[in-house]
PDB file of C-alpha atoms in Angstrom:
ATOM      1  CA  ASP E  73       2.986  37.490  14.880  1.00 48.00           C
ATOM      2  CA  GLY E  74       3.830  37.074  11.042  1.00 52.00           C
ATOM      3  CA  GLY E  75       0.979  37.148   8.591  1.00 92.00           C
ATOM      4  CA  ILE E  76      -1.222  35.033  10.829  1.00 96.00           C
ATOM      5  CA  THR E  77      -4.653  36.263  12.461  1.00 96.00           C
ATOM      6  CA  GLN E  78      -6.680  34.980  14.919  1.00 97.00           C
ATOM      7  CA  SER E  79     -10.173  35.971  16.319  1.00 95.00           C
ATOM      8  CA  PRO E  80     -11.389  37.231  18.395  1.00 96.00           C
ATOM      9  CA  LYS E  81      -8.892  38.193  20.786  1.00 95.00           C
ATOM     10  CA  TYR E  82     -11.085  37.037  23.842  1.00 95.00           C
ATOM     11  CA  LEU E  83     -14.027  34.696  23.683  1.00 94.00           C
ATOM     12  CA  PHE E  84     -16.647  33.671  26.474  1.00 92.00           C
ATOM     13  CA  ARG E  85     -18.516  30.589  26.603  1.00 90.00           C
ATOM     14  CA  LYS E  86     -21.571  29.481  28.454  1.00 89.00           C
ATOM     15  CA  GLU E  87     -21.907  26.187  29.388  1.00 85.00           C
ATOM     16  CA  GLY E  88     -22.984  23.912  26.962  1.00 86.00           C
ATOM     17  CA  GLN E  89     -22.245  26.066  23.863  1.00 92.00           C
ATOM     18  CA  ASN E  90     -20.014  25.393  20.983  1.00 94.00           C
ATOM     19  CA  VAL E  91     -17.785  28.133  19.992  1.00 95.00           C
ATOM     20  CA  THR E  92     -15.423  28.905  16.950  1.00 97.00           C
ATOM     21  CA  LEU E  93     -11.928  30.065  17.081  1.00 97.00           C
ATOM     22  CA  SER E  94     -10.906  31.259  13.466  1.00 98.00           C
ATOM     23  CA  CYS E  95      -7.511  31.294  12.371  1.00 98.00           C
ATOM     24  CA  GLU E  96      -6.401  32.708   8.889  1.00 97.00           C
ATOM     25  CA  GLN E  97      -2.741  32.891   6.926  1.00 97.00           C
ATOM     26  CA  ASN E  98      -1.549  34.681   4.302  1.00 96.00           C
ATOM     27  CA  LEU E  99       1.836  33.031   4.035  1.00 95.00           C
ATOM     28  CA  ASN E 100       1.298  30.259   1.606  1.00 95.00           C
ATOM     29  CA  HIS E 101       1.627  27.715   4.241  1.00 94.00           C
ATOM     30  CA  ASP E 102       0.542  24.066   3.843  1.00 93.00           C
ATOM     31  CA  ALA E 103       0.798  23.305   7.432  1.00 94.00           C
ATOM     32  CA  MET E 104      -1.233  24.624  10.028  1.00 96.00           C
ATOM     33  CA  TYR E 105      -1.475  23.931  13.843  1.00 96.00           C
ATOM     34  CA  TRP E 106      -3.694  24.817  16.969  1.00 98.00           C
ATOM     35  CA  TYR E 107      -2.051  24.438  20.584  1.00 97.00           C
ATOM     36  CA  ARG E 108      -3.860  25.101  23.769  1.00 97.00           C
ATOM     37  CA  GLN E 109      -1.551  26.730  26.070  1.00 94.00           C
ATOM     38  CA  ASP E 110      -3.000  26.821  30.139  1.00 91.00           C
ATOM     39  CA  PRO E 111      -1.365  29.448  32.662  1.00 82.00           C
ATOM     40  CA  GLY E 112       2.247  29.263  33.116  1.00 76.00           C
ATOM     41  CA  GLN E 113       2.278  25.879  31.040  1.00 82.00           C
ATOM     42  CA  GLY E 114       4.111  25.058  27.701  1.00 88.00           C
ATOM     43  CA  LEU E 115       2.251  24.415  24.601  1.00 93.00           C
ATOM     44  CA  ARG E 116       0.033  21.161  24.101  1.00 94.00           C
ATOM     45  CA  LEU E 117      -1.061  20.211  20.071  1.00 94.00           C
ATOM     46  CA  ILE E 118      -4.801  19.743  19.522  1.00 97.00           C
ATOM     47  CA  TYR E 119      -4.878  19.362  15.822  1.00 96.00           C
ATOM     48  CA  TYR E 120      -2.789  19.709  13.006  1.00 93.00           C
ATOM     49  CA  SER E 121      -3.139  19.738   9.235  1.00 94.00           C
ATOM     50  CA  GLN E 122      -0.732  19.002   6.505  1.00 91.00           C
ATOM     51  CA  ILE E 123      -2.731  20.027   3.489  1.00 92.00           C
ATOM     52  CA  VAL E 124      -6.278  21.176   2.488  1.00 94.00           C
ATOM     53  CA  ASN E 125      -9.224  18.629   3.053  1.00 95.00           C
ATOM     54  CA  ASP E 126      -6.791  16.781   5.763  1.00 93.00           C
ATOM     55  CA  PHE E 127      -6.257  16.839   9.379  1.00 94.00           C
ATOM     56  CA  GLN E 128      -5.046  14.682  12.286  1.00 92.00           C
ATOM     57  CA  LYS E 129      -5.388  14.474  15.635  1.00 94.00           C
ATOM     58  CA  GLY E 130      -2.492  15.960  18.121  1.00 93.00           C
ATOM     59  CA  ASP E 131      -2.176  15.325  21.707  1.00 91.00           C
ATOM     60  CA  ILE E 132      -5.329  16.735  23.328  1.00 95.00           C
ATOM     61  CA  ALA E 133      -8.181  16.517  20.577  1.00 96.00           C
ATOM     62  CA  GLU E 134     -11.311  15.346  22.618  1.00 96.00           C
ATOM     63  CA  GLY E 135     -13.763  18.297  22.900  1.00 96.00           C
ATOM     64  CA  TYR E 136     -12.274  20.002  19.874  1.00 97.00           C
ATOM     65  CA  SER E 137     -13.012  19.847  16.083  1.00 97.00           C
ATOM     66  CA  VAL E 138     -11.149  21.526  12.919  1.00 98.00           C
ATOM     67  CA  SER E 139     -12.045  22.249   9.405  1.00 97.00           C
ATOM     68  CA  ARG E 140      -9.492  22.698   6.542  1.00 97.00           C
ATOM     69  CA  GLU E 141     -11.464  23.834   3.360  1.00 97.00           C
ATOM     70  CA  LYS E 142      -9.149  26.450   2.380  1.00 97.00           C
ATOM     71  CA  LYS E 143      -5.310  26.558   2.281  1.00 97.00           C
ATOM     72  CA  GLU E 144      -5.533  30.009   4.544  1.00 97.00           C
ATOM     73  CA  SER E 145      -8.063  28.982   6.881  1.00 98.00           C
ATOM     74  CA  PHE E 146      -8.341  26.557   9.883  1.00 98.00           C
ATOM     75  CA  PRO E 147     -10.855  27.254  12.324  1.00 98.00           C
ATOM     76  CA  LEU E 148     -11.127  25.383  15.705  1.00 98.00           C
ATOM     77  CA  THR E 149     -14.312  24.567  17.358  1.00 97.00           C
ATOM     78  CA  VAL E 150     -14.487  24.246  21.216  1.00 96.00           C
ATOM     79  CA  THR E 151     -17.351  21.799  21.645  1.00 94.00           C
ATOM     80  CA  SER E 152     -19.453  21.206  24.831  1.00 90.00           C
ATOM     81  CA  ALA E 153     -17.726  18.045  25.561  1.00 89.00           C
ATOM     82  CA  GLN E 154     -14.951  19.958  26.491  1.00 89.00           C
ATOM     83  CA  LYS E 155     -15.274  20.361  30.013  1.00 87.00           C
ATOM     84  CA  ASN E 156     -12.261  22.499  30.867  1.00 91.00           C
ATOM     85  CA  PRO E 157     -11.821  25.166  27.976  1.00 93.00           C
ATOM     86  CA  THR E 158     -10.385  27.920  29.861  1.00 94.00           C
ATOM     87  CA  ALA E 159      -7.036  28.516  28.051  1.00 95.00           C
ATOM     88  CA  PHE E 160      -5.176  30.410  25.357  1.00 95.00           C
ATOM     89  CA  TYR E 161      -5.177  28.876  22.252  1.00 97.00           C
ATOM     90  CA  LEU E 162      -2.354  29.570  19.782  1.00 97.00           C
ATOM     91  CA  CYS E 163      -2.730  28.867  15.551  1.00 97.00           C
ATOM     92  CA  ALA E 164       0.636  27.928  13.625  1.00 96.00           C
ATOM     93  CA  SER E 165       1.641  27.665  10.543  1.00 96.00           C
ATOM     94  CA  THR E 166       4.736  26.647   8.501  1.00 93.00           C
ATOM     95  CA  GLY E 167       6.034  25.456   5.195  1.00 89.00           C
ATOM     96  CA  THR E 168       6.850  21.894   4.156  1.00 84.00           C
ATOM     97  CA  GLU E 169      10.758  21.854   4.990  1.00 87.00           C
ATOM     98  CA  ARG E 170      12.022  20.563   7.904  1.00 87.00           C
ATOM     99  CA  SER E 171      14.176  23.864   8.687  1.00 86.00           C
ATOM    100  CA  GLU E 172      11.089  26.095   8.299  1.00 88.00           C
ATOM    101  CA  THR E 173      10.305  27.839  11.480  1.00 92.00           C
ATOM    102  CA  GLN E 174       6.607  28.216  12.760  1.00 94.00           C
ATOM    103  CA  TYR E 175       4.650  31.452  12.528  1.00 95.00           C
ATOM    104  CA  PHE E 176       2.297  31.994  15.382  1.00 96.00           C
ATOM    105  CA  GLY E 177      -0.991  34.209  15.546  1.00 96.00           C
ATOM    106  CA  PRO E 178      -1.469  36.410  18.563  1.00 95.00           C
ATOM    107  CA  GLY E 179      -3.899  33.967  20.428  1.00 96.00           C
ATOM    108  CA  THR E 180      -7.216  33.505  21.227  1.00 97.00           C
ATOM    109  CA  ARG E 181      -7.868  33.726  25.366  1.00 96.00           C
ATOM    110  CA  LEU E 182     -11.087  31.260  26.081  1.00 95.00           C
ATOM    111  CA  LEU E 183     -13.232  32.229  29.163  1.00 93.00           C
ATOM    112  CA  VAL E 184     -15.899  30.325  30.648  1.00 87.00           C
ATOM    113  CA  LEU E 185     -18.832  32.417  32.114  1.00 83.00           C
TER     114      LEU E 185
ATOM    115  CA  ALA Q 279      11.099   9.395  21.338  1.00 70.00           C
ATOM    116  CA  GLN Q 280      12.479  12.683  20.310  1.00 83.00           C
ATOM    117  CA  SER Q 281      12.236  15.417  22.809  1.00 90.00           C
ATOM    118  CA  VAL Q 282      13.840  18.545  24.175  1.00 94.00           C
ATOM    119  CA  ALA Q 283      14.196  19.454  27.836  1.00 96.00           C
ATOM    120  CA  GLN Q 284      14.530  22.997  29.477  1.00 96.00           C
ATOM    121  CA  PRO Q 285      15.371  21.916  32.953  1.00 96.00           C
ATOM    122  CA  GLU Q 286      14.997  25.329  34.477  1.00 96.00           C
ATOM    123  CA  ASP Q 287      11.549  26.925  35.049  1.00 95.00           C
ATOM    124  CA  GLN Q 288      12.747  30.163  35.741  1.00 97.00           C
ATOM    125  CA  VAL Q 289      15.880  32.306  35.435  1.00 98.00           C
ATOM    126  CA  ASN Q 290      16.736  35.502  37.098  1.00 98.00           C
ATOM    127  CA  VAL Q 291      19.359  37.712  35.952  1.00 98.00           C
ATOM    128  CA  ALA Q 292      20.163  41.411  36.610  1.00 98.00           C
ATOM    129  CA  GLU Q 293      20.113  44.066  33.792  1.00 98.00           C
ATOM    130  CA  GLY Q 294      23.279  44.394  32.302  1.00 97.00           C
ATOM    131  CA  ASN Q 295      24.776  40.592  33.130  1.00 98.00           C
ATOM    132  CA  PRO Q 296      24.710  37.943  31.018  1.00 98.00           C
ATOM    133  CA  LEU Q 297      22.282  35.359  30.533  1.00 97.00           C
ATOM    134  CA  THR Q 298      21.758  31.653  29.983  1.00 98.00           C
ATOM    135  CA  VAL Q 299      18.781  29.623  29.101  1.00 98.00           C
ATOM    136  CA  LYS Q 300      19.297  25.973  28.890  1.00 98.00           C
ATOM    137  CA  CYS Q 301      17.801  23.363  26.584  1.00 98.00           C
ATOM    138  CA  THR Q 302      18.925  19.779  26.033  1.00 97.00           C
ATOM    139  CA  TYR Q 303      17.840  17.819  23.375  1.00 95.00           C
ATOM    140  CA  SER Q 304      17.207  13.999  22.537  1.00 93.00           C
ATOM    141  CA  VAL Q 305      16.704  13.024  18.930  1.00 87.00           C
ATOM    142  CA  SER Q 306      17.964  10.204  16.188  1.00 84.00           C
ATOM    143  CA  GLY Q 307      20.137  11.887  13.587  1.00 85.00           C
ATOM    144  CA  ASN Q 308      20.983  15.288  12.891  1.00 87.00           C
ATOM    145  CA  PRO Q 309      18.714  17.918  15.084  1.00 91.00           C
ATOM    146  CA  TYR Q 310      16.758  20.698  13.596  1.00 93.00           C
ATOM    147  CA  LEU Q 311      16.730  23.176  16.716  1.00 96.00           C
ATOM    148  CA  PHE Q 312      14.630  26.312  17.448  1.00 97.00           C
ATOM    149  CA  TRP Q 313      14.523  28.885  20.174  1.00 98.00           C
ATOM    150  CA  TYR Q 314      11.331  30.822  20.350  1.00 97.00           C
ATOM    151  CA  VAL Q 315      10.163  33.679  22.875  1.00 97.00           C
ATOM    152  CA  GLN Q 316       6.630  34.732  24.029  1.00 96.00           C
ATOM    153  CA  TYR Q 317       5.781  37.898  25.386  1.00 94.00           C
ATOM    154  CA  PRO Q 318       2.477  38.100  27.847  1.00 89.00           C
ATOM    155  CA  ASN Q 319      -0.652  37.418  26.097  1.00 87.00           C
ATOM    156  CA  ARG Q 320       1.295  37.164  22.553  1.00 91.00           C
ATOM    157  CA  GLY Q 321       2.143  34.343  20.205  1.00 92.00           C
ATOM    158  CA  LEU Q 322       5.610  32.830  19.947  1.00 94.00           C
ATOM    159  CA  GLN Q 323       8.200  34.473  17.985  1.00 95.00           C
ATOM    160  CA  PHE Q 324      11.250  32.923  16.329  1.00 95.00           C
ATOM    161  CA  LEU Q 325      14.614  33.769  17.762  1.00 97.00           C
ATOM    162  CA  LEU Q 326      17.005  31.560  16.157  1.00 97.00           C
ATOM    163  CA  LYS Q 327      17.769  28.272  14.829  1.00 96.00           C
ATOM    164  CA  TYR Q 328      20.379  25.252  14.085  1.00 95.00           C
ATOM    165  CA  ILE Q 329      20.397  23.305  11.224  1.00 93.00           C
ATOM    166  CA  THR Q 330      24.025  22.844  10.285  1.00 87.00           C
ATOM    167  CA  GLY Q 331      27.372  24.871   9.986  1.00 88.00           C
ATOM    168  CA  ASP Q 332      28.989  27.095  12.665  1.00 90.00           C
ATOM    169  CA  ASN Q 333      27.863  25.681  15.913  1.00 93.00           C
ATOM    170  CA  LEU Q 334      27.342  29.514  17.175  1.00 96.00           C
ATOM    171  CA  VAL Q 335      24.171  30.762  15.930  1.00 96.00           C
ATOM    172  CA  LYS Q 336      23.169  34.259  16.223  1.00 96.00           C
ATOM    173  CA  GLY Q 337      19.541  35.655  16.107  1.00 95.00           C
ATOM    174  CA  SER Q 338      17.029  38.333  17.041  1.00 93.00           C
ATOM    175  CA  TYR Q 339      17.564  40.951  19.615  1.00 93.00           C
ATOM    176  CA  GLY Q 340      20.942  39.939  20.459  1.00 96.00           C
ATOM    177  CA  PHE Q 341      20.323  36.775  21.404  1.00 97.00           C
ATOM    178  CA  GLU Q 342      22.725  33.569  20.257  1.00 97.00           C
ATOM    179  CA  ALA Q 343      22.792  29.805  20.577  1.00 98.00           C
ATOM    180  CA  GLU Q 344      25.559  27.362  20.894  1.00 96.00           C
ATOM    181  CA  PHE Q 345      25.248  23.926  19.735  1.00 96.00           C
ATOM    182  CA  ASN Q 346      26.792  21.319  21.596  1.00 96.00           C
ATOM    183  CA  LYS Q 347      26.426  18.061  19.764  1.00 94.00           C
ATOM    184  CA  SER Q 348      28.535  16.204  22.453  1.00 94.00           C
ATOM    185  CA  GLN Q 349      26.626  17.381  25.530  1.00 96.00           C
ATOM    186  CA  THR Q 350      23.284  17.304  23.390  1.00 95.00           C
ATOM    187  CA  SER Q 351      22.814  21.047  24.211  1.00 97.00           C
ATOM    188  CA  PHE Q 352      21.458  24.023  22.680  1.00 98.00           C
ATOM    189  CA  HIS Q 353      21.552  27.038  25.394  1.00 98.00           C
ATOM    190  CA  LEU Q 354      20.224  30.601  24.461  1.00 98.00           C
ATOM    191  CA  LYS Q 355      22.635  33.138  25.611  1.00 98.00           C
ATOM    192  CA  LYS Q 356      23.124  37.098  25.618  1.00 98.00           C
ATOM    193  CA  PRO Q 357      25.886  38.586  26.846  1.00 97.00           C
ATOM    194  CA  SER Q 358      23.925  41.835  28.474  1.00 97.00           C
ATOM    195  CA  ALA Q 359      20.356  40.897  29.837  1.00 98.00           C
ATOM    196  CA  LEU Q 360      17.662  43.705  29.296  1.00 97.00           C
ATOM    197  CA  VAL Q 361      14.432  44.446  31.237  1.00 97.00           C
ATOM    198  CA  SER Q 362      12.585  43.966  27.901  1.00 96.00           C
ATOM    199  CA  ASP Q 363      13.960  40.475  27.598  1.00 97.00           C
ATOM    200  CA  SER Q 364      11.873  39.369  30.496  1.00 97.00           C
ATOM    201  CA  ALA Q 365       9.572  36.307  29.187  1.00 96.00           C
ATOM    202  CA  LEU Q 366       8.912  33.175  28.452  1.00 96.00           C
ATOM    203  CA  TYR Q 367      11.429  31.144  26.138  1.00 97.00           C
ATOM    204  CA  PHE Q 368      10.656  27.778  24.446  1.00 97.00           C
ATOM    205  CA  CYS Q 369      13.361  25.352  22.866  1.00 97.00           C
ATOM    206  CA  ALA Q 370      12.251  23.581  20.184  1.00 96.00           C
ATOM    207  CA  VAL Q 371      13.227  20.840  17.433  1.00 93.00           C
ATOM    208  CA  ARG Q 372      11.842  19.794  14.379  1.00 90.00           C
ATOM    209  CA  ASP Q 373      11.153  16.144  13.420  1.00 85.00           C
ATOM    210  CA  PRO Q 374       9.533  14.017  10.876  1.00 82.00           C
ATOM    211  CA  TRP Q 375       6.209  13.079  11.637  1.00 75.00           C
ATOM    212  CA  GLY Q 376       6.770   9.393  10.541  1.00 67.00           C
ATOM    213  CA  GLY Q 377       4.060   7.413   8.592  1.00 64.00           C
ATOM    214  CA  THR Q 378       2.163  10.739   7.615  1.00 64.00           C
ATOM    215  CA  GLY Q 379       4.865  12.823   6.234  1.00 72.00           C
ATOM    216  CA  GLY Q 380       5.749  16.228   6.798  1.00 80.00           C
ATOM    217  CA  PHE Q 381       7.429  17.475  10.237  1.00 85.00           C
ATOM    218  CA  LYS Q 382       6.169  18.032  13.644  1.00 86.00           C
ATOM    219  CA  THR Q 383       7.419  20.734  16.055  1.00 90.00           C
ATOM    220  CA  ILE Q 384       8.195  19.580  19.767  1.00 91.00           C
ATOM    221  CA  PHE Q 385       8.603  22.039  22.402  1.00 93.00           C
ATOM    222  CA  GLY Q 386      10.039  22.208  25.624  1.00 94.00           C
ATOM    223  CA  ALA Q 387       8.109  23.110  28.646  1.00 94.00           C
ATOM    224  CA  GLY Q 388       9.359  26.709  28.760  1.00 95.00           C
ATOM    225  CA  THR Q 389      11.846  28.741  30.903  1.00 97.00           C
ATOM    226  CA  ARG Q 390      10.453  32.019  32.400  1.00 96.00           C
ATOM    227  CA  LEU Q 391      13.290  34.966  32.273  1.00 97.00           C
ATOM    228  CA  PHE Q 392      13.227  37.380  34.784  1.00 97.00           C
ATOM    229  CA  VAL Q 393      15.394  40.728  34.242  1.00 98.00           C
ATOM    230  CA  LYS Q 394      15.679  42.786  37.208  1.00 97.00           C
ATOM    231  CA  ALA Q 395      16.706  46.548  36.825  1.00 95.00           C
TER     232      ALA Q 395
END
């Protein structure tokens, strides 16, 4: 899983609660991404950040928020506005060149109580 | 719009037989193509990529892929499948974001490979 760590591995959310998923990388990558994966499905982009203090919405940003205060960190908050948060969340990072691969963290599985 | 398509949701193959996982692309200009693999409850891992040069690209775990410009395809292959190859495989293309600069990765829907002993 490269030099990217995600925590926790499993997360339980109660209704109305905001929860934050951690993502840290030591690859010195500028770009970082959050994806959502539903069972047996592909990846959907939630948010991405190409540089510190800047981030953009992806395809399914509603109900989520992010911050990018440090190059190595890109936490994702799943807010109470996200009505169907149960999914597998993947963080990734990559360098700035088009030829560079994406490195993925091990994922966080979010479950609703 | 730039895209990749994986026409098969699932591929079944017997151990020891050759395997092929299909991918076609639609991009303007020269494509930057990738294959990733995902094992259960894990993140994606890079297998191989085509940027330029030889159309046959060799990657990790004995996998290879053939870039075919006329057919706009980038099929993943392995001469002899192992049970441990059973996983979810994603084809991807890397393309410019456009106005914001930088590059995005567009993933296919994924193909689940089952290798039977």
